[in-house]
Amino acid sequence: MNTVKSSTLREKMREDLRFRNYAINSQKMYELHVEYFAKFIGKSPAECGEPEIRKYLYHLREEKKVAISYFKQAVAALRFIYKYTLNREWLKDRIPYPRQSKTLPQVLTVDEVRKLFEAVDGIKNLTVLQVLYGAGLRLIEG
């Protein structure tokens, strides 16, 4: 078994993340996910394999009931450390990314839109709201 010290492994993973130009927030989250995995299993990821990974992922989904986005991020972090930092074959066929369920957006009724427009004070504010609504922009784009 590969016996890489935890701090050395963490540094190597940081380097690998930087070399691949991952965003700073992604780097931090990947490190946290690997740290949580190591704490849950009680040993270095270098000493773990498929059974430990499956046990941890089962814990996240079935016991902690984490959101699918959180779960996918944990899988991505573990995939990264095993594939790039530890240079091991990733078990993509046996530990795939889960599919995210598709949900339809909530749409306002014609009456709700009319009431929204009526509640706005001033022609300038009304015009801005109508342009945003008409262009179909989402909240984060407005």
PDB file of C-alpha atoms in Angstrom:
ATOM      1  CA  MET A   1       0.000   0.000   0.000  1.00  0.00           C
ATOM      2  CA  ASN A   2       1.115   3.530  -0.681  1.00  0.00           C
ATOM      3  CA  THR A   3       2.014   5.256   2.586  1.00  0.00           C
ATOM      4  CA  VAL A   4       2.100   8.927   1.687  1.00  0.00           C
ATOM      5  CA  LYS A   5       1.928  11.217   4.714  1.00  0.00           C
ATOM      6  CA  SER A   6      -1.287  13.188   4.964  1.00  0.00           C
ATOM      7  CA  SER A   7       0.370  16.635   4.874  1.00  0.00           C
ATOM      8  CA  THR A   8       2.553  15.626   1.926  1.00  0.00           C
ATOM      9  CA  LEU A   9      -0.490  14.251   0.123  1.00  0.00           C
ATOM     10  CA  ARG A  10      -2.391  17.467   0.790  1.00  0.00           C
ATOM     11  CA  GLU A  11       0.464  19.559  -0.617  1.00  0.00           C
ATOM     12  CA  LYS A  12       0.730  17.373  -3.709  1.00  0.00           C
ATOM     13  CA  MET A  13      -3.029  17.656  -4.249  1.00  0.00           C
ATOM     14  CA  ARG A  14      -2.809  21.458  -3.926  1.00  0.00           C
ATOM     15  CA  GLU A  15      -0.064  21.524  -6.545  1.00  0.00           C
ATOM     16  CA  ASP A  16      -2.068  19.292  -8.859  1.00  0.00           C
ATOM     17  CA  LEU A  17      -5.136  21.506  -8.499  1.00  0.00           C
ATOM     18  CA  ARG A  18      -3.074  24.628  -9.240  1.00  0.00           C
ATOM     19  CA  PHE A  19      -1.328  22.986 -12.229  1.00  0.00           C
ATOM     20  CA  ARG A  20      -4.725  22.178 -13.701  1.00  0.00           C
ATOM     21  CA  ASN A  21      -5.849  25.758 -13.068  1.00  0.00           C
ATOM     22  CA  TYR A  22      -8.784  24.936 -10.803  1.00  0.00           C
ATOM     23  CA  ALA A  23     -10.554  27.955  -9.301  1.00  0.00           C
ATOM     24  CA  ILE A  24      -9.518  28.889  -5.760  1.00  0.00           C
ATOM     25  CA  ASN A  25     -12.958  27.964  -4.371  1.00  0.00           C
ATOM     26  CA  SER A  26     -12.839  24.591  -6.119  1.00  0.00           C
ATOM     27  CA  GLN A  27      -9.394  23.961  -4.660  1.00  0.00           C
ATOM     28  CA  LYS A  28     -10.644  24.711  -1.158  1.00  0.00           C
ATOM     29  CA  MET A  29     -13.762  22.568  -1.562  1.00  0.00           C
ATOM     30  CA  TYR A  30     -11.839  19.615  -2.983  1.00  0.00           C
ATOM     31  CA  GLU A  31      -9.418  19.780  -0.054  1.00  0.00           C
ATOM     32  CA  LEU A  32     -12.331  19.874   2.396  1.00  0.00           C
ATOM     33  CA  HIS A  33     -14.061  16.911   0.774  1.00  0.00           C
ATOM     34  CA  VAL A  34     -10.877  14.833   0.895  1.00  0.00           C
ATOM     35  CA  GLU A  35     -10.323  15.879   4.513  1.00  0.00           C
ATOM     36  CA  TYR A  36     -13.887  14.850   5.455  1.00  0.00           C
ATOM     37  CA  PHE A  37     -13.368  11.532   3.669  1.00  0.00           C
ATOM     38  CA  ALA A  38     -10.107  10.871   5.544  1.00  0.00           C
ATOM     39  CA  LYS A  39     -11.703  11.753   8.897  1.00  0.00           C
ATOM     40  CA  PHE A  40     -14.714   9.533   8.217  1.00  0.00           C
ATOM     41  CA  ILE A  41     -12.570   6.556   7.195  1.00  0.00           C
ATOM     42  CA  GLY A  42      -9.907   7.205   9.834  1.00  0.00           C
ATOM     43  CA  LYS A  43      -6.891   6.876   7.567  1.00  0.00           C
ATOM     44  CA  SER A  44      -5.124   8.522   4.663  1.00  0.00           C
ATOM     45  CA  PRO A  45      -6.814   8.345   1.262  1.00  0.00           C
ATOM     46  CA  ALA A  46      -3.571   6.760   0.015  1.00  0.00           C
ATOM     47  CA  GLU A  47      -4.400   3.719   2.154  1.00  0.00           C
ATOM     48  CA  CYS A  48      -7.987   3.438   0.910  1.00  0.00           C
ATOM     49  CA  GLY A  49      -9.642   1.882  -2.083  1.00  0.00           C
ATOM     50  CA  GLU A  50     -13.057   1.192  -3.545  1.00  0.00           C
ATOM     51  CA  PRO A  51     -14.665  -0.245  -0.358  1.00  0.00           C
ATOM     52  CA  GLU A  52     -13.828   2.867   1.686  1.00  0.00           C
ATOM     53  CA  ILE A  53     -14.900   5.235  -1.085  1.00  0.00           C
ATOM     54  CA  ARG A  54     -18.216   3.424  -1.494  1.00  0.00           C
ATOM     55  CA  LYS A  55     -18.770   3.409   2.274  1.00  0.00           C
ATOM     56  CA  TYR A  56     -18.174   7.163   2.497  1.00  0.00           C
ATOM     57  CA  LEU A  57     -20.375   7.985  -0.503  1.00  0.00           C
ATOM     58  CA  TYR A  58     -23.130   5.752   0.861  1.00  0.00           C
ATOM     59  CA  HIS A  59     -22.848   7.639   4.167  1.00  0.00           C
ATOM     60  CA  LEU A  60     -23.246  10.975   2.381  1.00  0.00           C
ATOM     61  CA  ARG A  61     -26.272   9.968   0.304  1.00  0.00           C
ATOM     62  CA  GLU A  62     -28.181   7.611   2.550  1.00  0.00           C
ATOM     63  CA  GLU A  63     -27.312   8.712   6.067  1.00  0.00           C
ATOM     64  CA  LYS A  64     -26.500  12.422   5.819  1.00  0.00           C
ATOM     65  CA  LYS A  65     -28.895  12.924   2.885  1.00  0.00           C
ATOM     66  CA  VAL A  66     -26.710  15.616   1.306  1.00  0.00           C
ATOM     67  CA  ALA A  67     -27.830  17.556  -1.749  1.00  0.00           C
ATOM     68  CA  ILE A  68     -26.969  16.036  -5.105  1.00  0.00           C
ATOM     69  CA  SER A  69     -24.669  18.968  -5.928  1.00  0.00           C
ATOM     70  CA  TYR A  70     -22.690  18.403  -2.700  1.00  0.00           C
ATOM     71  CA  PHE A  71     -22.503  14.682  -3.429  1.00  0.00           C
ATOM     72  CA  LYS A  72     -21.250  15.263  -6.973  1.00  0.00           C
ATOM     73  CA  GLN A  73     -18.595  17.624  -5.657  1.00  0.00           C
ATOM     74  CA  ALA A  74     -17.427  14.983  -3.163  1.00  0.00           C
ATOM     75  CA  VAL A  75     -17.200  12.405  -5.963  1.00  0.00           C
ATOM     76  CA  ALA A  76     -15.243  14.896  -8.102  1.00  0.00           C
ATOM     77  CA  ALA A  77     -12.807  15.617  -5.260  1.00  0.00           C
ATOM     78  CA  LEU A  78     -12.196  11.920  -4.596  1.00  0.00           C
ATOM     79  CA  ARG A  79     -11.867  11.250  -8.308  1.00  0.00           C
ATOM     80  CA  PHE A  80      -9.293  14.032  -8.547  1.00  0.00           C
ATOM     81  CA  ILE A  81      -7.100  12.840  -5.699  1.00  0.00           C
ATOM     82  CA  TYR A  82      -7.117   9.234  -6.828  1.00  0.00           C
ATOM     83  CA  LYS A  83      -6.703   9.902 -10.529  1.00  0.00           C
ATOM     84  CA  TYR A  84      -4.209  12.778 -10.499  1.00  0.00           C
ATOM     85  CA  THR A  85      -2.555  13.018  -7.092  1.00  0.00           C
ATOM     86  CA  LEU A  86      -2.263   9.302  -6.283  1.00  0.00           C
ATOM     87  CA  ASN A  87      -2.059   8.313  -9.966  1.00  0.00           C
ATOM     88  CA  ARG A  88      -4.546   5.468  -9.554  1.00  0.00           C
ATOM     89  CA  GLU A  89      -7.176   4.322 -11.978  1.00  0.00           C
ATOM     90  CA  TRP A  90     -10.525   5.865 -11.088  1.00  0.00           C
ATOM     91  CA  LEU A  91     -13.476   3.515 -10.737  1.00  0.00           C
ATOM     92  CA  LYS A  92     -15.738   5.478 -13.072  1.00  0.00           C
ATOM     93  CA  ASP A  93     -17.810   2.462 -14.036  1.00  0.00           C
ATOM     94  CA  ARG A  94     -18.460   1.462 -10.428  1.00  0.00           C
ATOM     95  CA  ILE A  95     -18.541   4.949  -8.879  1.00  0.00           C
ATOM     96  CA  PRO A  96     -20.132   7.211 -11.502  1.00  0.00           C
ATOM     97  CA  TYR A  97     -21.452  10.723 -11.089  1.00  0.00           C
ATOM     98  CA  PRO A  98     -25.124  10.559 -10.181  1.00  0.00           C
ATOM     99  CA  ARG A  99     -27.641  12.103 -12.494  1.00  0.00           C
ATOM    100  CA  GLN A 100     -29.274  15.240 -11.275  1.00  0.00           C
ATOM    101  CA  SER A 101     -33.023  15.202 -11.480  1.00  0.00           C
ATOM    102  CA  LYS A 102     -34.387  17.802 -13.837  1.00  0.00           C
ATOM    103  CA  THR A 103     -36.969  20.171 -12.468  1.00  0.00           C
ATOM    104  CA  LEU A 104     -39.068  22.613 -14.392  1.00  0.00           C
ATOM    105  CA  PRO A 105     -38.837  26.272 -13.416  1.00  0.00           C
ATOM    106  CA  GLN A 106     -41.743  27.852 -11.590  1.00  0.00           C
ATOM    107  CA  VAL A 107     -43.643  30.189 -13.880  1.00  0.00           C
ATOM    108  CA  LEU A 108     -45.803  33.083 -12.762  1.00  0.00           C
ATOM    109  CA  THR A 109     -49.388  33.184 -13.913  1.00  0.00           C
ATOM    110  CA  VAL A 110     -50.596  36.093 -16.036  1.00  0.00           C
ATOM    111  CA  ASP A 111     -52.448  37.455 -13.002  1.00  0.00           C
ATOM    112  CA  GLU A 112     -49.314  37.232 -10.823  1.00  0.00           C
ATOM    113  CA  VAL A 113     -47.270  39.104 -13.430  1.00  0.00           C
ATOM    114  CA  ARG A 114     -49.931  41.816 -13.676  1.00  0.00           C
ATOM    115  CA  LYS A 115     -49.969  42.217  -9.865  1.00  0.00           C
ATOM    116  CA  LEU A 116     -46.151  42.365  -9.826  1.00  0.00           C
ATOM    117  CA  PHE A 117     -46.116  45.169 -12.383  1.00  0.00           C
ATOM    118  CA  GLU A 118     -48.872  47.038 -10.534  1.00  0.00           C
ATOM    119  CA  ALA A 119     -46.895  46.911  -7.284  1.00  0.00           C
ATOM    120  CA  VAL A 120     -43.917  48.804  -8.750  1.00  0.00           C
ATOM    121  CA  ASP A 121     -43.603  52.550  -8.120  1.00  0.00           C
ATOM    122  CA  GLY A 122     -42.367  54.825 -10.899  1.00  0.00           C
ATOM    123  CA  ILE A 123     -42.187  54.425 -14.644  1.00  0.00           C
ATOM    124  CA  LYS A 124     -38.409  53.895 -14.582  1.00  0.00           C
ATOM    125  CA  ASN A 125     -38.643  50.962 -12.137  1.00  0.00           C
ATOM    126  CA  LEU A 126     -41.579  49.495 -14.045  1.00  0.00           C
ATOM    127  CA  THR A 127     -39.672  49.721 -17.335  1.00  0.00           C
ATOM    128  CA  VAL A 128     -36.610  48.000 -15.850  1.00  0.00           C
ATOM    129  CA  LEU A 129     -38.763  45.226 -14.379  1.00  0.00           C
ATOM    130  CA  GLN A 130     -40.654  44.729 -17.645  1.00  0.00           C
ATOM    131  CA  VAL A 131     -37.399  44.526 -19.619  1.00  0.00           C
ATOM    132  CA  LEU A 132     -35.958  41.993 -17.182  1.00  0.00           C
ATOM    133  CA  TYR A 133     -39.145  39.970 -17.286  1.00  0.00           C
ATOM    134  CA  GLY A 134     -39.516  40.194 -21.054  1.00  0.00           C
ATOM    135  CA  ALA A 135     -35.887  39.148 -21.638  1.00  0.00           C
ATOM    136  CA  GLY A 136     -36.407  36.077 -19.443  1.00  0.00           C
ATOM    137  CA  LEU A 137     -33.503  36.894 -17.163  1.00  0.00           C
ATOM    138  CA  ARG A 138     -33.004  34.941 -13.969  1.00  0.00           C
ATOM    139  CA  LEU A 139     -32.498  36.581 -10.590  1.00  0.00           C
ATOM    140  CA  ILE A 140     -28.721  36.254 -10.673  1.00  0.00           C
ATOM    141  CA  GLU A 141     -28.597  37.861 -14.122  1.00  0.00           C
ATOM    142  CA  GLY A 142     -30.691  40.916 -13.246  1.00  0.00           C
TER     143      GLY A 142
END
